[in-house]
mmCIF file of C-alpha atoms in Angstrom:
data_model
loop_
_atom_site.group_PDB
_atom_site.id
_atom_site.type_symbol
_atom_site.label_atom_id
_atom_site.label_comp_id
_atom_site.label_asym_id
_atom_site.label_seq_id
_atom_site.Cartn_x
_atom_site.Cartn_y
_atom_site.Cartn_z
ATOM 1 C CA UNK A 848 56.501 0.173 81.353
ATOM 2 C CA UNK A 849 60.348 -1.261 80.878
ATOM 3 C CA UNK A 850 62.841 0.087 83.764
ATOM 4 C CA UNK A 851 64.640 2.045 81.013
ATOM 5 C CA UNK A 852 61.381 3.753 80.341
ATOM 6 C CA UNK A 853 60.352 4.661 83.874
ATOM 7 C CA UNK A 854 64.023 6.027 84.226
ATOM 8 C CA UNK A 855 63.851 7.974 80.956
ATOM 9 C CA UNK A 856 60.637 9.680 82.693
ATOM 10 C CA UNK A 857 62.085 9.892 86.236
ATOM 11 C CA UNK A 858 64.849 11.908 85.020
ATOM 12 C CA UNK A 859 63.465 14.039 82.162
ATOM 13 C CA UNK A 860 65.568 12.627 79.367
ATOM 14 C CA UNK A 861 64.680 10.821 76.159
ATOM 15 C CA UNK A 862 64.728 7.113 76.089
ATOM 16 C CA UNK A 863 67.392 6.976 73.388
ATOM 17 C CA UNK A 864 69.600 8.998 75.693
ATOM 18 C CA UNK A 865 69.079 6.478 78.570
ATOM 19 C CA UNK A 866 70.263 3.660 75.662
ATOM 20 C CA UNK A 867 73.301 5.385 74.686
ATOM 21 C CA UNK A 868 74.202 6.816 77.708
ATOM 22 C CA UNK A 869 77.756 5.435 77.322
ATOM 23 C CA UNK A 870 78.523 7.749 75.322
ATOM 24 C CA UNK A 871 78.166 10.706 77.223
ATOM 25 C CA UNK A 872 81.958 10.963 78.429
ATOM 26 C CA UNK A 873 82.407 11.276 74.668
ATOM 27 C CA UNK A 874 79.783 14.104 74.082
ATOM 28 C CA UNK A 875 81.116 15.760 77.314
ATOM 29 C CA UNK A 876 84.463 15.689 76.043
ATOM 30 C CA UNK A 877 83.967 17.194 72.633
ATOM 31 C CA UNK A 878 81.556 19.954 74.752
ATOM 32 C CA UNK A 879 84.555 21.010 76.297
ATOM 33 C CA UNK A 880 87.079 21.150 73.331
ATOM 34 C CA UNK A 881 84.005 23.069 71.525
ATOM 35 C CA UNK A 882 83.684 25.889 74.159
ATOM 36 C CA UNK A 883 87.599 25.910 74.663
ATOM 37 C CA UNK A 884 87.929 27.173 71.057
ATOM 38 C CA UNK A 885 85.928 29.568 71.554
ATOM 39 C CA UNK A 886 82.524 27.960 70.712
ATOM 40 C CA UNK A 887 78.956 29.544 71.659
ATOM 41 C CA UNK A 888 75.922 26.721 72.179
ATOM 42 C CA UNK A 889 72.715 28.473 72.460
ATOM 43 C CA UNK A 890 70.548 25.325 73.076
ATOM 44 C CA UNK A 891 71.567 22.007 74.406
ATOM 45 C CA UNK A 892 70.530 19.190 72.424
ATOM 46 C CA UNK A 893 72.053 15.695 73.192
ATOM 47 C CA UNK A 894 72.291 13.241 70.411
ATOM 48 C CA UNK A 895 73.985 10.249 71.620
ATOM 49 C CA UNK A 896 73.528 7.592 69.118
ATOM 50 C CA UNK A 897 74.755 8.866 66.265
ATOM 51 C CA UNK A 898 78.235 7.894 67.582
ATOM 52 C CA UNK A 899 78.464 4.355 66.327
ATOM 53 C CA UNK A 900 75.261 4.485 63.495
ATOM 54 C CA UNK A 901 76.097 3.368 60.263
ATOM 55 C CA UNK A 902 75.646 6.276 57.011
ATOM 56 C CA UNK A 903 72.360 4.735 56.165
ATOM 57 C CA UNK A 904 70.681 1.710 55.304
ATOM 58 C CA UNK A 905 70.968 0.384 51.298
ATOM 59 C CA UNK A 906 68.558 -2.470 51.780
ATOM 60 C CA UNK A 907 64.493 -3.182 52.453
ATOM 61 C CA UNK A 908 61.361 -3.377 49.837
ATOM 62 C CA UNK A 909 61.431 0.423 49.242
ATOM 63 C CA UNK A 910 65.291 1.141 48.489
ATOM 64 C CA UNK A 911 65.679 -1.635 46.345
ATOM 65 C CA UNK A 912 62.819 -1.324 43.943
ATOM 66 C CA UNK A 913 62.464 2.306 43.805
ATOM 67 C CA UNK A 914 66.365 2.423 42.482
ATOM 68 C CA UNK A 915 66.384 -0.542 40.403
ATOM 69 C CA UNK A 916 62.764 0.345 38.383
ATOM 70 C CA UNK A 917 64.184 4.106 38.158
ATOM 71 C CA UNK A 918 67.089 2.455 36.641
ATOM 72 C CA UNK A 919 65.581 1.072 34.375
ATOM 73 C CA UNK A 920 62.972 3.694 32.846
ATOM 74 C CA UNK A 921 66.061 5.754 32.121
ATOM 75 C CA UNK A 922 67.915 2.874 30.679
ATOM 76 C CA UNK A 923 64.612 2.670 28.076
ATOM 77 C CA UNK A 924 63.475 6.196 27.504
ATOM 78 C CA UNK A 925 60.325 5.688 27.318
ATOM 79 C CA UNK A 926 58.212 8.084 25.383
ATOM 80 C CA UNK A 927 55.791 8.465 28.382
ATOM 81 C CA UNK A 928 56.235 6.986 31.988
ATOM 82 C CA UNK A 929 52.847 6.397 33.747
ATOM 83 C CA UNK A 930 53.255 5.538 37.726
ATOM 84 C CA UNK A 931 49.953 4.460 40.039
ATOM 85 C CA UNK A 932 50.151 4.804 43.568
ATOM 86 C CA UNK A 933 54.011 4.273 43.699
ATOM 87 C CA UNK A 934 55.937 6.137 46.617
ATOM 88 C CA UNK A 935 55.915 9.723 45.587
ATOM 89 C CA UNK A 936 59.321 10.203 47.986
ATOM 90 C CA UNK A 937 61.180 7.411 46.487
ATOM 91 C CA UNK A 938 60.445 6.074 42.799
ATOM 92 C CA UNK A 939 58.116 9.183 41.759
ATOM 93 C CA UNK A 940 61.250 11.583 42.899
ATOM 94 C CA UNK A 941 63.792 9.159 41.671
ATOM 95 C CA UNK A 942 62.224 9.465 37.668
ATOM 96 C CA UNK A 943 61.096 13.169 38.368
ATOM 97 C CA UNK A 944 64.694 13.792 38.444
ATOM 98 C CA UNK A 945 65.588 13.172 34.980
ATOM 99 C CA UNK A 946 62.180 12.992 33.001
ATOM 100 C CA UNK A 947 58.443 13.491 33.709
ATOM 101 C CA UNK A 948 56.084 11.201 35.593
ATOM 102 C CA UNK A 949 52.491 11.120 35.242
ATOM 103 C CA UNK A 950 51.446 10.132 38.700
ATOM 104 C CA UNK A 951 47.867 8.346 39.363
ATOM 105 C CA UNK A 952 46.292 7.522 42.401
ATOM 106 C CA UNK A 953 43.289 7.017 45.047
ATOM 107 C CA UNK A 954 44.398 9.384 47.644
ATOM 108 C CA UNK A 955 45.276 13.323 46.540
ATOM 109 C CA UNK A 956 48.456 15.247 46.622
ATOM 110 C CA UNK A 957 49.157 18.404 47.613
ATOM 111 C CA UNK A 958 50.554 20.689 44.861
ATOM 112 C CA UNK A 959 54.161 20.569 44.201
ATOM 113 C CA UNK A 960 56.955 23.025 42.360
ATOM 114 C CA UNK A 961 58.431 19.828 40.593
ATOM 115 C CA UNK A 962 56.994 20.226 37.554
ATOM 116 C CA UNK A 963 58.340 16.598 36.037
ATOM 117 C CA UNK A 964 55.428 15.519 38.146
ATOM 118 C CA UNK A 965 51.941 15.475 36.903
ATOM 119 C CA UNK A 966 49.139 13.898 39.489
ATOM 120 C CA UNK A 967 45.769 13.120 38.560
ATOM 121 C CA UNK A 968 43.416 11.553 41.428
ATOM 122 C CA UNK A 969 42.077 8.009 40.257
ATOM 123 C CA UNK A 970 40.740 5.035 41.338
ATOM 124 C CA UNK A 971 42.360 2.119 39.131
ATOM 125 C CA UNK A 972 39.550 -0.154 40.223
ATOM 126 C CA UNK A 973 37.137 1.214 38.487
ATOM 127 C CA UNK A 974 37.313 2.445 34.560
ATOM 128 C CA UNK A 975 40.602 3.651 32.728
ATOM 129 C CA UNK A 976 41.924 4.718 29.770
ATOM 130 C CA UNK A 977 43.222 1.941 27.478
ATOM 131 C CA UNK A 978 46.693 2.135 25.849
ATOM 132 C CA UNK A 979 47.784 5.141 26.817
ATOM 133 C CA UNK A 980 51.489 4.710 27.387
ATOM 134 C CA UNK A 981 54.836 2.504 26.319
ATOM 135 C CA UNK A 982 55.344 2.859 30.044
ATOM 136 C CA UNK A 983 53.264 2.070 33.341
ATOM 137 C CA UNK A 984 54.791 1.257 37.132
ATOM 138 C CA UNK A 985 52.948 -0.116 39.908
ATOM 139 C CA UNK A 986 55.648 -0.274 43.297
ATOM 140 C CA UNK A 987 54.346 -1.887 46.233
ATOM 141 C CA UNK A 988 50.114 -0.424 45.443
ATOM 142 C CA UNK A 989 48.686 -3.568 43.556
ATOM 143 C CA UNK A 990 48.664 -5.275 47.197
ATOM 144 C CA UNK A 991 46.210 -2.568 48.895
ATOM 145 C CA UNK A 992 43.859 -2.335 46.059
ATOM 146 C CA UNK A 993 40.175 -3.032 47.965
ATOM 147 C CA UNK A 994 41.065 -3.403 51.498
ATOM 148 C CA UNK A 995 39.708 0.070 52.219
ATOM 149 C CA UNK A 996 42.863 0.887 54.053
ATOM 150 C CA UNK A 997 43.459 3.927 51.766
ATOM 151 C CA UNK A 998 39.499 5.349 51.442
ATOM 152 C CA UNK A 999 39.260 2.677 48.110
ATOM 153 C CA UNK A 1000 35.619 0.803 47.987
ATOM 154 C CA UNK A 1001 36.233 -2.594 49.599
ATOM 155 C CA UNK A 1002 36.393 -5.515 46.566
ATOM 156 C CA UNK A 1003 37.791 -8.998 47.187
ATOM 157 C CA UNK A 1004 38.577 -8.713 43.622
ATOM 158 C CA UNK A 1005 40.434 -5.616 43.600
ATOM 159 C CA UNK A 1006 44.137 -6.234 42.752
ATOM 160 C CA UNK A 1007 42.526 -8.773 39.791
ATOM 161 C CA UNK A 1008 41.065 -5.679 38.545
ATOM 162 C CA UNK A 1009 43.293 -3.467 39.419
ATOM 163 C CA UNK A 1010 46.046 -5.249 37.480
ATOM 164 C CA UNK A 1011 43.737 -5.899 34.178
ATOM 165 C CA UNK A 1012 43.601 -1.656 34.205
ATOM 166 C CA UNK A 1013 47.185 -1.752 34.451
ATOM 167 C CA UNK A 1014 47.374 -3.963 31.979
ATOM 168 C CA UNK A 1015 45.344 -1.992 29.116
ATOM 169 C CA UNK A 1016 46.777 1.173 29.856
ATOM 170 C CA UNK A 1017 50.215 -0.443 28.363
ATOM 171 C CA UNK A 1018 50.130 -0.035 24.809
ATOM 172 C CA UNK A 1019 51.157 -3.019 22.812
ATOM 173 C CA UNK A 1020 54.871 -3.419 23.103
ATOM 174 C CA UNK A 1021 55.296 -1.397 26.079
ATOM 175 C CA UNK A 1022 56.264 -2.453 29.861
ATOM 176 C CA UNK A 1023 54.919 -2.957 32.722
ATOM 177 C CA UNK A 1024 56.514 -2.803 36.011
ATOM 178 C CA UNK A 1025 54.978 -4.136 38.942
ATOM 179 C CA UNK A 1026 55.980 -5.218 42.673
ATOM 180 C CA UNK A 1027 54.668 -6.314 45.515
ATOM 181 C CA UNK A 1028 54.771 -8.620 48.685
ATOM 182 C CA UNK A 1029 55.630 -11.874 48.461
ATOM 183 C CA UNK A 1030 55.199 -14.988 50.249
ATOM 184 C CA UNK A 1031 54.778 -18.591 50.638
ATOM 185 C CA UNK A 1032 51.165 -18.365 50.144
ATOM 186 C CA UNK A 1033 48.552 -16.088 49.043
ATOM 187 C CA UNK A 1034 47.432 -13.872 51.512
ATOM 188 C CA UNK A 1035 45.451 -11.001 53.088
ATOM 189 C CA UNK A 1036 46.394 -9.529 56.346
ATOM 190 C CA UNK A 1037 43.131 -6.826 56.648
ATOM 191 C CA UNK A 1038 43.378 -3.980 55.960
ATOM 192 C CA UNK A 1039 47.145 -3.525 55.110
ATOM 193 C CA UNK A 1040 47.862 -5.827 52.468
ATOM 194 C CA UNK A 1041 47.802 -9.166 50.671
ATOM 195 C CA UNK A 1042 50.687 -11.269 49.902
ATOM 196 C CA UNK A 1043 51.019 -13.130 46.948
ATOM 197 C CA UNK A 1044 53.336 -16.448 46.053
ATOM 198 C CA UNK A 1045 55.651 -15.658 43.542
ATOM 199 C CA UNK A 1046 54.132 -17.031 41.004
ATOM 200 C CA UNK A 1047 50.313 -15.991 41.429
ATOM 201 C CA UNK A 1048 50.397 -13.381 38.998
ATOM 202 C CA UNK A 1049 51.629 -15.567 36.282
ATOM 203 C CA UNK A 1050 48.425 -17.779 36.299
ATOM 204 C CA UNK A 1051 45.784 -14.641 36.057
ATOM 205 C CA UNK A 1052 44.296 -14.701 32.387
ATOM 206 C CA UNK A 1053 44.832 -10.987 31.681
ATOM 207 C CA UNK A 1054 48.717 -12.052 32.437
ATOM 208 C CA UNK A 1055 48.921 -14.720 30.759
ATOM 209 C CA UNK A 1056 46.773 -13.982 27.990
ATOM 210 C CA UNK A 1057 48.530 -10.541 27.238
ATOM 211 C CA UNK A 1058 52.235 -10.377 28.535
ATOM 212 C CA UNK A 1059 55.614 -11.935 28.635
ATOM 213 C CA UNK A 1060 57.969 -11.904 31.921
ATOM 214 C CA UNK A 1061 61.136 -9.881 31.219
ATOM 215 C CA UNK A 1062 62.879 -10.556 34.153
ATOM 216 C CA UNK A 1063 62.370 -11.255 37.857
ATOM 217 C CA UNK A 1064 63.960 -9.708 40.734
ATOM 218 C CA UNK A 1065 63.081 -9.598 44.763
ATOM 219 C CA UNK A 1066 64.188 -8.295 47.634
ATOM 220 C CA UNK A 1067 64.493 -10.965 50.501
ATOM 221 C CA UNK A 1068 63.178 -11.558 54.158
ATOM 222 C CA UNK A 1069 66.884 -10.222 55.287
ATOM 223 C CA UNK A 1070 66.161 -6.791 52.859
ATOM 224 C CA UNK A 1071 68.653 -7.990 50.336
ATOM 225 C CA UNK A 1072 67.894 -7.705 46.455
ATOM 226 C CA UNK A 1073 68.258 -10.957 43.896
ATOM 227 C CA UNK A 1074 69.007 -9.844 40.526
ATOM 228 C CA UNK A 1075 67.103 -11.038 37.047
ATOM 229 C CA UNK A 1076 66.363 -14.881 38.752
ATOM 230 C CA UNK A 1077 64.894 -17.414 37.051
ATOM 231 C CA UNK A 1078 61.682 -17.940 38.490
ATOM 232 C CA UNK A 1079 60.615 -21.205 36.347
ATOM 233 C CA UNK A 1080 63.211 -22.679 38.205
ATOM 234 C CA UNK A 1081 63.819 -20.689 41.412
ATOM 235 C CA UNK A 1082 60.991 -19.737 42.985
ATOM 236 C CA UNK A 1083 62.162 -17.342 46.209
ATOM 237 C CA UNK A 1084 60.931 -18.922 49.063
ATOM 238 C CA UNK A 1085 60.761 -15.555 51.664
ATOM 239 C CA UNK A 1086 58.232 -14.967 54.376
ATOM 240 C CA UNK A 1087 57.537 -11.102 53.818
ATOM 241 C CA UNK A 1088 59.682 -10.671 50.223
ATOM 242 C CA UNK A 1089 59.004 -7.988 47.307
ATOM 243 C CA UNK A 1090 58.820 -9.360 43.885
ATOM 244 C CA UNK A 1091 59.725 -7.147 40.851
ATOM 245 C CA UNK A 1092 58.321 -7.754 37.822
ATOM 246 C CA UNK A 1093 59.264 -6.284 34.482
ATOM 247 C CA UNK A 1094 56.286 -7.391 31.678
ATOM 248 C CA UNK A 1095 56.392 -6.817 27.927
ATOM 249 C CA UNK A 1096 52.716 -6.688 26.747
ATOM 250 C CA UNK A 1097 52.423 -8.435 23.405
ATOM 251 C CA UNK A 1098 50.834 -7.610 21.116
#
């Protein structure tokens, strides 16, 4: 245990106290002004770091992708969004704002008010429903597919299939949109994920057999985003990276 640890437990106070604990002559000063205008505290509850936080943080896999895909389903109006396994606080309640999601995925979910947001329970490994939408997303899921790490069947092969179920659930014409890590190599770090090199998923046959790249965007090792990049001619070379794909299925 680090010295800051053992004195956070020696004295009774939480560790992030103990790291911002120059800050207390600050907190003890606006104490005073508070109870000199007449202020009541009925519970004492220290918050020191606040003081010199930033408002939030506009970077990372999840902010990026979930803004920039929701962006995008509103700029096309699709007649019918379909979404599997994407984050159901981020992307799912970013389009559930102005249209309704059909939500599809391995694990359940509890009922919710939001009625823009339909959930049916499915595993995308197995059998699915062919052309049913001008509209499909797939944020950061594609990766997990058959590791097990979410109560799915383990399958070596289960992002391959995975994505060829994506892929004729799209009717012809429609888009696909589809992330995931991204890397120098391919991948698998059991059970979270696999990692794919950027251009993997361009050389699978149910890709290149049955859609056309859109545009390419990624999110970097350093959690910024790279707009519409040319990836016949700059691949992204990133450790841990998200690639964003948007797909047009032929047809």
């Amino acid at each position: 245990m680090g010295l800051l640890k053992k004195f956070a437990k020696a004295v009774g106070w939480d560790l992030a106290v103990i790291k911002n604990y120059h800050h207390l002559p600050a907190f003890r000063r606006q104490r005073a002004e508070w109870l000199r205008q007449g202020g009541k505290i009925t519970r004492k509850f220290m918050i020191l770091g606040d003081y010199e936080d930033s408002a939030g943080t506009a970077k990372g896999h999840y902010f990026h992708q979930d803004l920039l895909v929701a962006g995008f389903v509103h700029a096309s109006n699709p007649e019918r969004h379909v979404d599997v396994g994407s984050r159901i606080d981020g992307f799912v309640a970013h389009v559930a704002s102005f249209r309704p999601i059909e939500v599809f995925d391995v694990r359940p979910l509890p009922p919710t008010a939001h009625k823009n947001i339909v959930f049916r329970q499915a595993d995308l490994m197995g059998e699915c429903v062919t052309e049913i939408t001008d509209s499909l997303s797939c944020l950061h899921t594609i990766e997990h597919f058959g590791l097990g790490r979410y109560g799915d069947p383990i399958d070596v092969d289960g992002h391959l299939k995975g994505i060829a179920n994506l892929v004729a659930m799209v009717k012809k014409g429609g888009t696909l949109y589809i992330s995931f890590p991204i890397g120098r190599n391919d991948e698998v770090h059991f059970n979270a994920h696999r990692v794919f090199h950027p251009t993997s998923i361009l050389s699978y046959d149910v890709v290149r057999n049955s859609l056309a790249l859109q545009r390419f965007d990624y999110v970097d090792d350093a959690g910024d985003l790279h707009l519409d990049v040319d990836l016949a001619t700059n691949v992204p070379s990133v450790r841990y990276g998200c690639g964003i794909y948007t797909f047009r299925k032929q047809g």
